C-alpha positions as a Python dict, from the first residue, in 0.01 Angstrom:
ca = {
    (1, 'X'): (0, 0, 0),
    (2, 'X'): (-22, 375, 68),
    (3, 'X'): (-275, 430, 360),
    (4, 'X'): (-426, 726, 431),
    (5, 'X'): (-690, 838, 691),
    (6, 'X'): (-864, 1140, 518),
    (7, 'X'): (-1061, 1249, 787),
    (8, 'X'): (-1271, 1161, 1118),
    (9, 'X'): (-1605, 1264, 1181),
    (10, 'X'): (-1732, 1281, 1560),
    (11, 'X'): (-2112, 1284, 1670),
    (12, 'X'): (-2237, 1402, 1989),
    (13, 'X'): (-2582, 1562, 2129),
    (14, 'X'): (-2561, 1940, 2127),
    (15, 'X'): (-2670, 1848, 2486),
    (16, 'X'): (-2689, 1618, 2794),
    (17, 'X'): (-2733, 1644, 3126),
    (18, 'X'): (-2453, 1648, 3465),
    (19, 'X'): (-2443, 1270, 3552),
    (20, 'X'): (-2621, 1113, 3270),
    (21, 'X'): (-2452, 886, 2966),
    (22, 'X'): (-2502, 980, 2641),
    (23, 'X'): (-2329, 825, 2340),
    (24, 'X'): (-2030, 933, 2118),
    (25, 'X'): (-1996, 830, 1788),
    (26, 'X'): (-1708, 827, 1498),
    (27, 'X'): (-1631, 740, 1127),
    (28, 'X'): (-1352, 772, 962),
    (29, 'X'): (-1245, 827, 584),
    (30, 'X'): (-972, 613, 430),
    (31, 'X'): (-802, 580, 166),
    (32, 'X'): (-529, 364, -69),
    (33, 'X'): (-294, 550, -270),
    (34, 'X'): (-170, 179, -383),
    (35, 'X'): (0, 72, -540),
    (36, 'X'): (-129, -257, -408),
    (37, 'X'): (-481, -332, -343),
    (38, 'X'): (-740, -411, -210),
    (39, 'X'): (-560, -416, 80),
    (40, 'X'): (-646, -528, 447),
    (41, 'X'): (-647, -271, 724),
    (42, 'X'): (-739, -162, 1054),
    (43, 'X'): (-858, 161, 1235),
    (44, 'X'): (-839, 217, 1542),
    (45, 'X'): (-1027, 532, 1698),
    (46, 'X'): (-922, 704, 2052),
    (47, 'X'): (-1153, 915, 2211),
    (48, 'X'): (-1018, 1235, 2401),
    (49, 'X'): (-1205, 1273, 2712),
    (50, 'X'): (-1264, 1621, 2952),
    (51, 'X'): (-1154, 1563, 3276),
    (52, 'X'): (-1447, 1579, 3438),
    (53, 'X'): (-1568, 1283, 3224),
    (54, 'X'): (-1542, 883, 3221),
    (55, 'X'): (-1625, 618, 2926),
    (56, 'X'): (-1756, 290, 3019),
    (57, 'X'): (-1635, 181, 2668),
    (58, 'X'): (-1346, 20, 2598),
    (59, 'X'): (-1076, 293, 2445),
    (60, 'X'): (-926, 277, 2193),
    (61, 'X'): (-1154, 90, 1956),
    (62, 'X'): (-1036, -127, 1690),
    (63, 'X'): (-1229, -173, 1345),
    (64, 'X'): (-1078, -492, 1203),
    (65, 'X'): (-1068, -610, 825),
    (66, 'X'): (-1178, -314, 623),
    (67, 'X'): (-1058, -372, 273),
    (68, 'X'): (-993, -108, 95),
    (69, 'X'): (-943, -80, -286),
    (70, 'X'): (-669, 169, -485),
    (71, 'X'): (-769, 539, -531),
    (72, 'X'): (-1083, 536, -383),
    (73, 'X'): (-1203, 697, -8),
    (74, 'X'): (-1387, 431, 212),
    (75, 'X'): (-1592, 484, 506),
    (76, 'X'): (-1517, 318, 830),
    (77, 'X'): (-1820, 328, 1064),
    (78, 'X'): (-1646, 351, 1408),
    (79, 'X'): (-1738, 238, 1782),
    (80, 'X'): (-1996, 383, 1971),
    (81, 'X'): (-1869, 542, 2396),
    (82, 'X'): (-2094, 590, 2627),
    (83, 'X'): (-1986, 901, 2825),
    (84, 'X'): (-2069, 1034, 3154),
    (85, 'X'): (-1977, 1452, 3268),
    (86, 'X'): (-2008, 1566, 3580),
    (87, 'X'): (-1957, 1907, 3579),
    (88, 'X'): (-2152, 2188, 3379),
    (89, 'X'): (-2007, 2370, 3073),
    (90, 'X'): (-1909, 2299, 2754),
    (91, 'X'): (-1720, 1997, 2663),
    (92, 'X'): (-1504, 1901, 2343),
    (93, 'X'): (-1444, 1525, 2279),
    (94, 'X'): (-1148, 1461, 2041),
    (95, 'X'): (-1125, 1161, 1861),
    (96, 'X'): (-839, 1096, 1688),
    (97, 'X'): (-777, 770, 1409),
    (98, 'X'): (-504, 595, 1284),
    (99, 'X'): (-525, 311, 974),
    (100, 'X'): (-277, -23, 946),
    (101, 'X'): (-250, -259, 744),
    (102, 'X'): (-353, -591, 860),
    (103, 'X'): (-268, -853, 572),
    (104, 'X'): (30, -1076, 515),
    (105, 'X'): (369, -918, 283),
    (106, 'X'): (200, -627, 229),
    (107, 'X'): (285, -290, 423),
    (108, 'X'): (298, 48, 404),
    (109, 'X'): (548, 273, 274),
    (110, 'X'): (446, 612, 414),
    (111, 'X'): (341, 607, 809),
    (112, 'X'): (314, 934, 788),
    (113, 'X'): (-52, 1002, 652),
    (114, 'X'): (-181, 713, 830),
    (115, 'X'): (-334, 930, 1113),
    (116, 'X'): (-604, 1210, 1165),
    (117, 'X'): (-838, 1370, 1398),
    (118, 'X'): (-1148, 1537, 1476),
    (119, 'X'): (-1432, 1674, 1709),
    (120, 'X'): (-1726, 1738, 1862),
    (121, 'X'): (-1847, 1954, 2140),
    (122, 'X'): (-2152, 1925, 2327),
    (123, 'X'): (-2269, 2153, 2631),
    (124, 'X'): (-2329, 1949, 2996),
    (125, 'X'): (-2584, 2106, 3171),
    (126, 'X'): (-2759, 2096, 3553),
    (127, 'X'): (-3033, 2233, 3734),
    (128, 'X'): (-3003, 2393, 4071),
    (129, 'X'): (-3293, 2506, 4282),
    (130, 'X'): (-3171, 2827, 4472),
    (131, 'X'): (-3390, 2964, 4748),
    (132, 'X'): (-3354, 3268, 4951),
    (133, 'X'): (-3455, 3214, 5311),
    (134, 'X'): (-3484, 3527, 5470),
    (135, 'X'): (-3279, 3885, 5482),
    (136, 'X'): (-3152, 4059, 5789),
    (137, 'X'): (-3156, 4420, 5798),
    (138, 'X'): (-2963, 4636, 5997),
    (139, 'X'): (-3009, 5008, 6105),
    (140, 'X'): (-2976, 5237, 6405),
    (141, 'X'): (-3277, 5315, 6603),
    (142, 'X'): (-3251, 5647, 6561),
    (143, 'X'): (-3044, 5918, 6413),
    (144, 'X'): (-3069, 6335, 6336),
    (145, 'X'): (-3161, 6460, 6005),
    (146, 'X'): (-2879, 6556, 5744),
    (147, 'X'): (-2699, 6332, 5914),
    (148, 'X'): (-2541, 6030, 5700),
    (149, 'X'): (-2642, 5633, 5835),
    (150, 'X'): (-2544, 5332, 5754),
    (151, 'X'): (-2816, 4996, 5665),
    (152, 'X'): (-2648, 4751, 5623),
    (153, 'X'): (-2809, 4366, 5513),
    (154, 'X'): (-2724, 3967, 5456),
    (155, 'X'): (-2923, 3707, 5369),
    (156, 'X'): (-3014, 3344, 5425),
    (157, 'X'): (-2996, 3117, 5092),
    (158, 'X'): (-2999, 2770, 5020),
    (159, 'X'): (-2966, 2519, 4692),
    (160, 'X'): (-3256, 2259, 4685),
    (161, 'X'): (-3007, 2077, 4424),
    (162, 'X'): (-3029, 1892, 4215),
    (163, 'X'): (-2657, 2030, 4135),
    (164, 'X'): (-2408, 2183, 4380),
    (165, 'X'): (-2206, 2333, 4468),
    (166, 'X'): (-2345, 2629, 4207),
    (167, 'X'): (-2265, 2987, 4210),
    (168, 'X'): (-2441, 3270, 4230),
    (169, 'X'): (-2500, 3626, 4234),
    (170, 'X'): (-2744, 3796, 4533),
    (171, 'X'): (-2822, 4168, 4444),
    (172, 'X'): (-2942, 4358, 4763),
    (173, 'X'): (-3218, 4640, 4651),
    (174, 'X'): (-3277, 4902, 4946),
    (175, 'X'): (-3605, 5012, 4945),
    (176, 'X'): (-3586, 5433, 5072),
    (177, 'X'): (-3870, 5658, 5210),
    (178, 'X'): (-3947, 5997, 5003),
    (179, 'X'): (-3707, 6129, 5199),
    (180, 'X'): (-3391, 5935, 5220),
    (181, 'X'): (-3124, 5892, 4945),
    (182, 'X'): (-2835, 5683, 4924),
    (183, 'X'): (-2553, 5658, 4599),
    (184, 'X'): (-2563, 5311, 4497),
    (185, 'X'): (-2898, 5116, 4482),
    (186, 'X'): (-2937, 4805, 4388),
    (187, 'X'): (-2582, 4660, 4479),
    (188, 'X'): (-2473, 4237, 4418),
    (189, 'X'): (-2259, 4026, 4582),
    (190, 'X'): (-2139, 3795, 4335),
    (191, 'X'): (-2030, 3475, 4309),
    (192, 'X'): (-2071, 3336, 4636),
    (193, 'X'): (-2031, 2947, 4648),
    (194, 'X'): (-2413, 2693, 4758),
    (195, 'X'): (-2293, 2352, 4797),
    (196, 'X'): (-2594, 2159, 4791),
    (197, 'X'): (-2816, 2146, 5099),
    (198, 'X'): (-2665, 2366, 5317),
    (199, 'X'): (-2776, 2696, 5420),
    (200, 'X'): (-2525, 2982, 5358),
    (201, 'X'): (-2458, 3315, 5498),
    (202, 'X'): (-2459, 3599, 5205),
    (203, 'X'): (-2297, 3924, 5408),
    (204, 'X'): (-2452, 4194, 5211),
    (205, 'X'): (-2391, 4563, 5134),
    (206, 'X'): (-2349, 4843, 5328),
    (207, 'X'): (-2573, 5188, 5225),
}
């Protein structure tokens, strides 16, 4: 018998969040060229995990006993994982399936179509609750007309959680009299680093 595994079909949410299990499911479609049949067979699926993520599924999974008849595609409901992602972004799962036969004097003459894969790609998402504290602001006490200054500022900032260490961008907006100008206003410091429950220096601009 002539197996074939047409094609695997992976489900996943579109969705989930940092830390919690959701579930990852797969089917696969097989089929017997023949000539023999029905022949017994088994599929076994493997799930392609991230690296940021763990199964506490067994893996691979083994459907046992499918029979399949001559010249006609068969569906093979797969396993169910349940799969847990710890960091945020989006994450393809690749499952990949491979049919045997499982029946006594009969095998297959051509290993080579006996194996296929698929995905499925679902975004892991977390919260962060960022807080500025306060802002420092630094200028000379006084200085003559015409005469170029420099205010400088940082800030205090803080991530409430529940995720961290998240990173973010602090933009810095001077605020001038009628009188004062300066080039570049608003300016952001970006991508500074708030592990989770500690509060962090942000070293501003200069103006």
């Amino acid at each position: 018998s002539d197996l074939k595994a047409n094609s695997v079909t992976v489900s996943s949410p579109a969705s989930s969040a940092v830390g919690s299990p959701f579930s990852v499911t797969a089917s696969a479609s097989v089929h017997n060229n023949g000539a023999y049949g029905p022949t017994s067979t088994d599929t076994t699926f493997t799930l392609g995990l991230p690296g940021d993520c763990t199964t506490g599924s067994a893996n691979p999974q083994t459907v046992q006993n499918t029979s399949l008849p001559t010249s006609t595609a068969t569906s093979v409901s797969g396993p169910a994982w349940s799969v847990t992602c710890t960091t945020p972004s989006s994450h393809t799962f690749a499952m990949a399936a491979s049919i045997a036969v499982d029946q006594l004097h009969v095998s297959d003459p051509n290993s080579g179509n006996d194996s296929t894969s698929g995905s499925s790609s679902t975004n892991i998402t977390a919260t962060s609750d960022i807080k500025v504290n306060s802002v420092s602001v630094t200028s000379p006490t006084s200085n003559a007309a015409g005469v170029a200054f420099n205010v400088s500022a940082s800030a205090s900032e803080h991530n409430n959680g529940s995720y961290g260490p998240t990173n973010v961008d602090t933009t810095f907006t001077l605020t001038l009299p009628p009188d004062c100008s300066t080039a570049t206003n608003p300016q952001t410091i970006e991508d500074t680093s708030l592990p989770f429950s500690t509060a962090t220096p942000v070293t501003g601009p200069t103006w």
